[in-house]
Short mmCIF file of C-alpha atoms in Angstrom, two decimals:
data_model
loop_
_atom_site.label_atom_id
_atom_site.label_comp_id
_atom_site.label_asym_id
_atom_site.label_seq_id
_atom_site.Cartn_x
_atom_site.Cartn_y
_atom_site.Cartn_z
CA MET L 11 74.42 131.53 45.53
CA ASN L 12 75.99 128.13 46.25
CA VAL L 13 77.62 126.09 43.52
CA ILE L 14 75.80 122.76 43.16
CA ASN L 15 78.20 119.82 43.06
CA PHE L 16 76.96 116.23 43.11
CA THR L 17 79.09 113.29 44.20
CA GLY L 18 77.84 110.48 42.02
CA ASP L 19 74.05 110.51 42.34
CA ALA L 20 73.99 112.53 45.57
CA TRP L 21 74.12 116.13 46.71
CA GLU L 22 74.30 116.86 50.43
CA ALA L 23 74.44 119.94 52.62
CA ARG L 24 74.54 120.64 56.30
CA VAL L 25 71.47 122.53 57.49
CA GLY L 26 72.69 125.92 58.61
CA ASP L 27 75.55 126.03 56.10
CA GLY L 28 74.25 128.17 53.25
CA ASP L 29 70.62 127.74 52.25
CA PRO L 30 69.77 124.13 51.31
CA TYR L 31 66.11 125.16 50.86
CA GLU L 32 66.94 127.45 47.95
CA ASP L 33 69.55 125.04 46.55
CA ALA L 34 66.99 122.21 46.54
CA LEU L 35 64.50 124.30 44.57
CA ARG L 36 67.19 125.19 42.05
CA ILE L 37 68.01 121.49 41.64
CA ALA L 38 64.31 120.69 41.15
CA ASP L 39 64.12 123.43 38.53
CA ALA L 40 67.07 121.87 36.68
CA VAL L 41 65.44 118.42 36.83
CA GLY L 42 62.22 119.82 35.39
CA GLU L 43 63.99 121.68 32.60
CA LEU L 44 66.15 118.69 31.66
CA ALA L 45 63.19 116.30 31.76
CA HIS L 46 61.22 118.59 29.45
CA GLU L 47 64.13 118.75 27.02
CA LEU L 48 64.41 114.96 26.94
CA ASN L 49 60.70 114.12 26.84
CA PRO L 50 57.89 116.63 27.57
CA ASP L 51 55.50 113.72 28.22
CA ALA L 52 57.74 112.04 30.79
CA ARG L 53 56.98 111.52 34.47
CA VAL L 54 59.15 112.29 37.50
CA TYR L 55 58.72 110.85 41.00
CA VAL L 56 59.68 112.56 44.27
CA GLY L 57 60.23 110.71 47.55
CA PHE L 58 61.50 111.85 50.94
CA ASP L 59 62.82 110.55 54.24
CA SER L 60 61.70 111.56 57.73
CA ARG L 61 63.84 114.69 58.13
CA PRO L 62 61.72 117.84 58.65
CA LEU L 63 63.31 119.66 55.72
CA SER L 64 62.76 116.64 53.45
CA ARG L 65 59.08 116.48 54.40
CA SER L 66 58.49 120.18 53.80
CA LEU L 67 60.52 120.47 50.61
CA ALA L 68 59.26 117.41 48.74
CA PRO L 69 55.88 118.90 47.70
CA GLU L 70 57.52 122.19 46.73
CA MET L 71 60.18 120.49 44.63
CA ALA L 72 57.49 118.43 42.92
CA GLU L 73 55.59 121.63 42.09
CA VAL L 74 58.76 123.18 40.64
CA VAL L 75 59.30 120.13 38.41
CA ALA L 76 55.64 120.26 37.37
CA GLY L 77 56.12 123.93 36.51
CA HIS L 78 57.99 122.76 33.41
CA GLY L 79 54.94 120.89 32.16
CA ILE L 80 56.19 117.57 33.48
CA THR L 81 53.83 115.15 35.22
CA CYS L 82 55.24 114.84 38.72
CA TYR L 83 54.20 112.45 41.49
CA VAL L 84 55.18 113.01 45.12
CA SER L 85 54.94 110.32 47.79
CA ASP L 86 52.21 110.96 50.36
CA ALA L 87 54.45 109.64 53.16
CA CYS L 88 58.12 109.22 53.89
CA CYS L 89 59.53 106.24 52.02
CA PRO L 90 62.83 104.37 51.64
CA SER L 91 65.02 104.90 48.60
CA CYS L 92 64.21 101.45 47.21
CA VAL L 93 60.50 102.27 47.00
CA LEU L 94 61.08 105.40 44.94
CA ALA L 95 63.55 103.64 42.63
CA GLU L 96 61.18 100.71 42.03
CA ALA L 97 58.24 103.07 41.35
CA VAL L 98 60.32 104.78 38.68
CA ARG L 99 61.57 101.51 37.19
CA LEU L 100 58.09 99.99 36.95
CA ASP L 101 56.56 103.07 35.29
CA SER L 102 57.36 102.94 31.56
CA LYS L 103 56.71 106.67 31.23
CA ALA L 104 58.97 107.73 34.10
CA ILE L 105 62.20 109.45 33.20
CA GLY L 106 63.68 109.59 36.69
CA GLY L 107 63.19 110.31 40.36
CA ILE L 108 64.32 112.65 43.11
CA MET L 109 64.85 111.18 46.58
CA LEU L 110 65.25 113.61 49.44
CA THR L 111 67.50 111.81 51.91
CA ALA L 112 70.83 112.18 53.64
CA GLY L 113 70.95 108.43 54.28
CA ASN L 114 72.78 107.52 57.46
CA LYS L 115 74.07 111.05 58.11
CA PRO L 116 73.08 112.86 61.34
CA ALA L 117 69.86 114.85 61.60
CA ASP L 118 71.48 118.17 60.69
CA TYR L 119 72.19 117.00 57.15
CA PHE L 120 69.92 117.26 54.12
CA GLY L 121 70.47 115.46 50.86
CA ILE L 122 69.13 114.72 47.40
CA ARG L 123 69.70 111.62 45.29
CA VAL L 124 68.74 111.30 41.65
CA CYS L 125 67.77 108.06 39.91
CA MET L 126 67.34 107.38 36.22
CA ALA L 127 64.44 105.88 34.22
CA ASP L 128 65.45 102.31 35.08
CA GLY L 129 65.67 103.16 38.78
CA SER L 130 69.48 103.06 38.79
CA PRO L 131 71.44 105.81 40.57
CA ALA L 132 72.51 108.65 38.33
CA THR L 133 76.14 108.47 37.25
CA SER L 134 78.62 111.30 37.59
CA GLY L 135 78.09 112.00 33.89
CA ASP L 136 74.33 112.24 34.42
CA THR L 137 74.68 114.67 37.32
CA ASP L 138 77.26 116.71 35.40
CA VAL L 139 74.53 117.33 32.82
CA LEU L 140 72.05 118.14 35.58
CA GLU L 141 74.48 120.58 37.21
CA SER L 142 74.82 122.41 33.88
CA HIS L 143 71.08 123.15 34.00
CA VAL L 144 71.16 124.68 37.50
CA VAL L 145 70.77 128.46 37.35
CA PRO L 146 71.40 131.07 40.06
CA GLU L 147 67.82 132.34 40.16
CA LEU L 148 65.09 130.70 42.19
CA PRO L 149 62.32 129.19 40.03
CA SER L 150 59.17 131.26 39.74
CA ALA L 151 56.89 128.83 37.89
CA ARG L 152 55.02 126.18 39.83
CA GLY L 153 52.73 123.45 38.59
CA GLU L 154 50.41 120.97 40.22
CA ALA L 155 51.96 117.74 41.46
CA GLU L 156 49.96 114.64 42.32
CA SER L 157 50.29 112.99 45.72
CA VAL L 158 50.55 109.18 45.43
CA ASP L 159 50.71 106.24 47.81
CA LEU L 160 53.94 104.41 47.05
CA MET L 161 54.18 102.41 50.26
CA THR L 162 51.03 100.25 50.18
CA ARG L 163 51.93 98.47 46.94
CA TYR L 164 55.47 97.94 48.19
CA LEU L 165 54.34 96.53 51.54
CA GLU L 166 51.80 94.24 49.85
CA ARG L 167 54.38 92.92 47.40
CA THR L 168 56.80 92.15 50.23
CA SER L 169 54.07 90.58 52.38
CA ASP L 170 52.91 88.38 49.48
CA PHE L 171 56.45 87.04 49.08
CA ILE L 172 56.44 85.76 52.67
CA ASP L 173 54.11 82.92 53.63
CA GLY L 174 53.80 84.25 57.19
CA ASP L 175 52.12 81.15 58.71
CA ALA L 176 55.17 80.23 60.78
CA ILE L 177 55.52 83.80 62.04
CA ALA L 178 51.85 84.03 62.97
CA ALA L 179 52.00 80.67 64.77
CA GLN L 180 54.90 81.79 66.93
CA ALA L 181 53.88 85.47 67.31
CA PRO L 182 57.47 86.41 68.24
CA LEU L 183 58.16 89.60 70.18
CA VAL L 184 60.39 91.70 67.92
CA VAL L 185 62.14 95.01 68.55
CA CYS L 186 62.12 97.22 65.45
CA ASP L 187 64.39 100.29 65.33
CA PRO L 188 63.90 102.45 62.21
CA MET L 189 66.46 104.90 63.65
CA TYR L 190 64.21 107.93 63.01
CA GLY L 191 64.54 107.18 59.29
CA SER L 192 62.37 106.49 56.27
CA MET L 193 61.07 103.16 57.62
CA CYS L 194 59.38 104.77 60.65
CA GLY L 195 55.99 103.08 61.02
CA HIS L 196 56.39 101.04 57.83
CA ALA L 197 58.66 98.31 59.22
CA ALA L 198 56.52 97.80 62.31
CA ARG L 199 53.41 97.73 60.10
CA LEU L 200 54.77 94.97 57.86
CA LEU L 201 56.22 92.80 60.61
CA GLY L 202 52.99 93.17 62.57
CA SER L 203 50.92 92.16 59.54
CA LEU L 204 52.99 88.98 59.28
CA GLY L 205 52.12 88.04 62.85
CA ALA L 206 54.95 89.44 64.95
CA ARG L 207 54.36 91.43 68.12
CA VAL L 208 56.41 94.57 67.54
CA ILE L 209 58.08 97.03 69.88
CA GLU L 210 59.11 100.05 67.81
CA ILE L 211 61.75 102.46 69.11
CA HIS L 212 63.25 105.65 67.67
CA ALA L 213 60.16 106.32 65.55
CA ASP L 214 58.87 109.56 67.06
CA ASP L 215 59.40 113.06 65.69
CA GLU L 216 62.80 114.02 67.09
CA GLU L 217 64.24 116.77 64.92
CA ASP L 218 67.76 116.00 66.13
CA PHE L 219 67.19 112.20 66.06
CA GLY L 220 68.02 112.24 69.76
CA GLY L 221 71.69 112.52 68.79
CA LEU L 222 71.52 109.15 67.01
CA HIS L 223 73.23 108.58 63.68
CA PRO L 224 70.80 106.48 61.59
CA ASP L 225 73.51 103.99 60.66
CA ALA L 226 72.61 100.31 61.16
CA ALA L 227 75.89 99.38 62.81
CA GLU L 228 77.51 99.52 66.21
CA PRO L 229 77.62 101.71 68.27
CA TRP L 230 74.39 103.23 66.93
CA ILE L 231 72.41 100.02 67.44
CA ASP L 232 73.42 99.72 71.11
CA GLU L 233 70.04 100.84 72.41
CA CYS L 234 68.23 98.36 70.18
CA GLU L 235 70.48 95.60 71.53
CA GLN L 236 69.66 96.71 75.07
CA VAL L 237 65.90 96.81 74.50
CA VAL L 238 65.92 93.31 72.98
CA GLY L 239 67.49 91.95 76.15
CA ASP L 240 65.41 94.03 78.57
CA GLN L 241 62.09 93.10 76.90
CA GLY L 242 62.90 89.43 76.41
CA ALA L 243 62.36 89.79 72.66
CA ALA L 244 63.01 86.94 70.24
CA TRP L 245 65.19 89.18 68.09
CA GLY L 246 65.55 92.74 66.87
CA VAL L 247 66.31 94.72 63.74
CA ALA L 248 67.69 98.19 63.16
CA ILE L 249 67.21 99.83 59.78
CA ASP L 250 69.29 102.76 58.55
CA GLY L 251 67.93 106.16 57.59
CA ALA L 252 67.51 105.45 53.88
CA GLY L 253 65.95 102.02 54.45
CA GLU L 254 68.82 100.31 52.67
CA ARG L 255 70.76 98.46 55.37
CA ILE L 256 69.76 96.29 58.29
CA ALA L 257 71.37 95.11 61.52
CA LEU L 258 70.12 91.85 63.07
CA ILE L 259 70.24 91.25 66.84
CA ASP L 260 69.66 87.92 68.58
CA GLU L 261 67.62 87.34 71.75
CA LEU L 262 70.76 87.76 73.89
CA GLY L 263 71.27 91.27 72.53
CA ARG L 264 74.19 90.19 70.36
CA TYR L 265 74.84 91.71 66.94
CA VAL L 266 74.70 89.10 64.17
CA THR L 267 77.32 90.18 61.63
CA PRO L 268 76.11 91.23 58.15
CA HIS L 269 77.98 88.25 56.65
CA LYS L 270 76.23 85.68 58.84
CA MET L 271 72.92 87.45 58.27
CA LEU L 272 73.49 87.24 54.53
CA ALA L 273 74.33 83.53 54.83
CA LEU L 274 70.98 83.00 56.60
CA ILE L 275 69.10 84.84 53.85
CA MET L 276 70.89 82.83 51.15
CA GLY L 277 69.90 79.58 52.82
CA TYR L 278 66.27 80.68 53.15
CA LEU L 279 65.93 81.77 49.51
CA VAL L 280 67.41 78.51 48.21
CA ARG L 281 65.84 76.01 50.61
CA GLU L 282 62.48 77.58 51.40
CA CYS L 283 61.79 79.52 48.21
CA GLY L 284 63.50 77.23 45.71
CA ILE L 285 65.40 80.07 44.07
CA THR L 286 68.66 79.08 42.37
CA GLY L 287 71.32 80.91 40.39
CA ARG L 288 74.14 83.25 41.28
CA MET L 289 75.08 84.99 44.50
CA VAL L 290 76.51 88.48 43.97
CA VAL L 291 78.93 89.96 46.52
CA PRO L 292 81.65 92.64 46.66
CA ILE L 293 85.34 91.83 46.71
CA PHE L 294 85.60 92.39 50.47
CA VAL L 295 82.89 89.90 51.48
CA SER L 296 83.58 87.38 54.25
CA SER L 297 84.68 83.80 53.62
CA VAL L 298 81.53 82.79 55.52
CA VAL L 299 79.41 83.95 52.56
CA ARG L 300 81.74 82.30 50.07
CA ARG L 301 81.50 79.00 51.94
CA GLN L 302 77.73 79.26 52.15
CA ALA L 303 77.55 79.75 48.38
CA VAL L 304 79.55 76.53 47.87
CA ARG L 305 77.39 74.72 50.41
CA LEU L 306 74.19 75.78 48.62
CA GLY L 307 75.54 75.09 45.13
CA LEU L 308 75.43 78.73 44.08
CA GLN L 309 77.78 80.31 41.59
CA LEU L 310 79.53 83.26 43.24
CA THR L 311 79.88 86.48 41.26
CA VAL L 312 82.36 88.88 42.88
CA THR L 313 82.17 92.56 41.92
CA PRO L 314 84.23 95.65 42.72
CA ALA L 315 83.06 97.65 45.73
CA GLY L 316 79.91 99.67 45.06
CA TYR L 317 76.31 98.57 44.85
CA MET L 318 75.98 99.81 41.27
CA TRP L 319 78.05 96.81 40.12
CA MET L 320 75.86 94.41 42.06
CA ARG L 321 72.70 95.98 40.67
CA GLU L 322 73.98 95.48 37.12
CA GLU L 323 74.53 91.79 37.86
CA MET L 324 70.98 91.45 39.22
CA LEU L 325 69.64 93.19 36.13
CA ALA L 326 71.50 90.63 34.00
CA GLY L 327 69.45 87.89 35.68
CA ASN L 328 69.85 84.46 37.29
CA VAL L 329 70.66 85.97 40.71
CA VAL L 330 69.36 84.63 44.03
CA CYS L 331 70.33 87.77 45.91
CA ALA L 332 73.09 90.33 46.30
CA GLY L 333 74.65 91.53 49.53
CA ASP L 334 76.94 94.53 49.98
CA ALA L 335 78.51 92.94 53.11
CA LEU L 336 77.46 95.98 55.16
CA GLY L 337 73.85 95.02 55.83
CA GLY L 338 72.47 95.92 52.41
CA VAL L 339 70.62 93.11 50.62
CA GLY L 340 68.94 93.06 47.21
CA ILE L 341 66.48 90.28 46.35
CA PRO L 342 65.63 90.35 42.62
CA ALA L 343 62.32 88.56 43.25
CA LEU L 344 61.26 91.77 45.04
CA GLY L 345 63.33 94.48 43.38
CA LEU L 346 66.81 95.51 42.32
CA GLU L 347 67.61 97.89 45.17
CA ARG L 348 69.00 97.35 48.65
CA ASP L 349 65.85 96.76 50.66
CA ALA L 350 66.23 96.50 54.43
CA LEU L 351 62.57 95.77 55.11
CA ALA L 352 62.42 92.94 52.58
CA ALA L 353 65.50 91.48 54.29
CA ALA L 354 63.81 91.84 57.69
CA ALA L 355 60.68 90.05 56.45
CA VAL L 356 62.75 87.21 54.99
CA LEU L 357 64.69 86.86 58.24
CA ALA L 358 61.45 86.83 60.25
CA ASP L 359 60.18 83.86 58.26
CA CYS L 360 63.59 82.17 58.27
CA ILE L 361 63.85 82.33 62.08
CA ALA L 362 60.23 81.27 62.60
CA ARG L 363 60.50 78.27 60.27
CA ASP L 364 63.71 77.12 61.94
CA GLY L 365 62.09 77.22 65.37
CA ARG L 366 65.33 77.58 67.34
CA PRO L 367 66.40 80.80 69.12
CA LEU L 368 68.37 83.09 66.82
CA SER L 369 71.50 82.76 68.99
CA VAL L 370 71.42 78.97 68.47
CA ILE L 371 70.89 79.38 64.72
CA SER L 372 73.80 81.82 64.57
CA ASP L 373 76.15 79.63 66.60
CA ALA L 374 75.21 76.60 64.51
CA LEU L 375 76.16 78.55 61.39
CA ASP L 376 79.63 79.05 62.89
CA GLU L 377 79.93 75.30 63.36
CA GLU L 378 78.74 74.56 59.83
CA LEU L 379 80.74 77.21 57.97
CA GLY L 380 83.68 77.74 60.32
CA ARG L 381 84.17 80.70 62.64
CA MET L 382 85.97 83.61 61.07
CA TYR L 383 86.71 87.06 62.49
CA TYR L 384 86.14 89.94 60.11
CA GLY L 385 87.09 93.60 60.45
CA ARG L 386 87.30 96.79 58.41
CA ARG L 387 89.05 100.07 58.94
CA GLU L 388 89.08 103.42 57.16
CA VAL L 389 92.54 104.97 56.90
CA ARG L 390 92.61 108.74 56.51
CA MET L 391 95.48 110.04 54.42
CA GLY L 392 96.89 113.20 52.88
CA ALA L 393 96.28 114.06 49.23
CA GLY L 394 99.83 113.08 48.26
CA ALA L 395 99.75 109.81 50.17
CA ILE L 396 96.47 108.65 48.65
CA GLN L 397 97.69 109.44 45.14
CA MET L 398 100.89 107.49 45.79
CA LEU L 399 98.82 104.52 46.97
CA ARG L 400 96.64 104.66 43.86
CA ASN L 401 99.74 104.76 41.66
CA TYR L 402 101.72 101.98 43.31
CA LEU L 403 99.05 99.56 44.54
CA PRO L 404 98.56 97.78 41.17
CA GLY L 405 102.26 96.77 41.21
CA LEU L 406 102.45 95.47 44.77
CA ASN L 407 102.70 91.72 45.31
CA PRO L 408 103.62 91.10 48.97
CA ALA L 409 104.90 87.63 49.79
CA GLU L 410 103.49 87.78 53.32
CA MET L 411 101.29 89.92 55.55
CA ALA L 412 101.54 90.03 59.35
CA GLY L 413 103.81 86.98 59.31
CA MET L 414 101.37 84.93 57.23
CA LYS L 415 102.46 83.56 53.87
CA ALA L 416 100.60 84.84 50.81
CA VAL L 417 98.84 82.13 48.79
CA SER L 418 97.71 84.45 46.00
CA VAL L 419 97.58 88.15 45.17
CA SER L 420 94.95 89.80 42.98
CA HIS L 421 94.28 93.31 41.74
CA SER L 422 90.75 94.35 40.80
CA ALA L 423 89.31 97.82 40.19
CA GLY L 424 92.21 99.52 41.95
CA SER L 425 92.18 97.16 44.97
CA LEU L 426 94.78 94.79 46.36
CA ARG L 427 93.57 91.49 47.85
CA VAL L 428 96.02 89.06 49.40
CA GLU L 429 94.87 85.52 50.17
CA LEU L 430 96.86 84.02 53.03
CA GLU L 431 97.43 80.65 54.65
CA GLY L 432 94.67 79.45 56.98
CA ASP L 433 91.97 80.99 54.75
CA ALA L 434 92.87 84.47 56.03
CA TRP L 435 92.95 87.46 53.69
CA VAL L 436 93.43 91.22 53.62
CA LEU L 437 92.20 93.85 51.17
CA VAL L 438 93.41 97.43 50.63
CA ARG L 439 91.27 99.73 48.50
CA PRO L 440 91.96 103.46 48.02
CA SER L 441 88.88 105.62 47.61
CA ALA L 442 88.39 107.14 44.18
CA SER L 443 86.80 110.30 45.57
CA SER L 444 88.35 111.03 48.98
CA PRO L 445 91.77 110.82 50.70
CA THR L 446 90.92 107.57 52.49
CA ALA L 447 91.66 103.90 52.04
CA LEU L 448 89.50 100.96 53.07
CA VAL L 449 91.28 98.07 54.75
CA CYS L 450 89.38 94.80 55.30
CA ALA L 451 90.73 91.60 56.80
CA GLU L 452 89.52 88.22 57.99
CA ALA L 453 91.21 85.42 59.90
CA PRO L 454 90.37 82.43 62.10
CA THR L 455 91.42 84.37 65.22
CA LYS L 456 90.83 87.93 66.43
CA ALA L 457 94.55 88.44 67.00
CA ASP L 458 95.42 87.52 63.41
CA ARG L 459 92.58 89.68 62.09
CA ASP L 460 93.79 92.70 64.04
CA ALA L 461 97.38 92.12 62.95
CA LEU L 462 96.25 92.02 59.32
CA LEU L 463 94.27 95.23 59.73
CA ASP L 464 97.33 96.93 61.24
CA THR L 465 99.57 95.67 58.44
CA GLY L 466 97.07 96.65 55.76
CA ALA L 467 96.76 100.15 57.21
CA ALA L 468 100.56 100.49 57.32
CA LEU L 469 100.77 99.33 53.70
CA ALA L 470 98.22 101.95 52.70
CA LEU L 471 100.27 104.69 54.34
CA GLU L 472 103.67 103.44 53.11
CA PRO L 473 103.12 101.23 50.06
CA LEU L 474 106.69 101.32 48.85
CA GLU L 475 108.15 100.14 52.14
CA LEU L 476 105.79 97.37 53.12
CA GLY L 477 104.95 96.27 49.61
CA LYS L 478 108.53 95.03 49.20
CA GLU L 479 108.49 92.76 52.23
#
């Protein structure tokens, strides 16, 4: 028997290590028992991504939940995490949901995420309670679960938000790469319904995902970039395994950074849709997004790292959109979750209405907002080193970084952010759950950016030495 330990809202296992099939059924049994204790009349939703084990286990897990007398609905097709969360949030009788996904992990991983009645990810406290209900024995009782279509309503809602006339008039050739994930078929279906001519790649049933990690970032989007150029497409999109993050590629096969992509979406929502209010971003977002917010007259709300903080701000209201600076975008007019397909549909209309090639739009944005070079790095550390960084970081106030004078120093949620001359900055943030530190930096030149990343990484490893300089 394996001990079930969640990290936040998620539990993951590598297929072949232990028996994730049995562990998943035990988790479903605990969900059913806990749901019955809280409200015997409640409903639970089950969704799944494209992994073979997810597909086969979802109906069984739903039956185990139903075995406790709980009404349980299981998606009739693979779906992204945002669709399951929104289905739960919009059903007043739902108590929570189970999403079978390992996100952007390789094909040999299996995972489960749990969301609460409002669609929000379960907290560590919530999953601690769930873990206490997991028993060693496999469940014997099964009930009848109902298969439901969650995708059609979601696709219609997204399609209705987009006018589509400009897309249909241009009929652009678009490369869509769902990366063997939960958007397989769905993304191509929506973009096609809006008038695009779609080439879909990485959407067939490859149990090992062809060795691809379903992470919408380089180098895993290289093939999508290549196909865009080879096929003479107008642009391309890659969507990660959970359907949460998107990578945008111009007609030259160039990756449009998440920050510039977010700036384009912000402009579209304000100018074309007339939406006003706040823009919500994490502390490590690019200056490009900050400048775009000023340009559009939007109040900028900066949160600690973690989408849960951004979701809370959207729930509070008066938000145009939220971007996690990694390709994840939430548009409250469509839902509170990171929704890669909604972002793709918005971008399709944005590009079509502009009329210029995406490369020209992107380069023009550099001219309008100023070119900045952004980078991030994960620093792996020992247990002692990461604890030292957590202890000493709140007291560090460096006067300069990489030879650049500090303009201001701030500490937020355990992070250090140093604003430097020339609009450059560097951020160091130790992980709360692993022996790693995130270092982000931005500067007007690549050389300065790289120097800041090096200095930030050195500070993370030796905070007492460099923090005094």
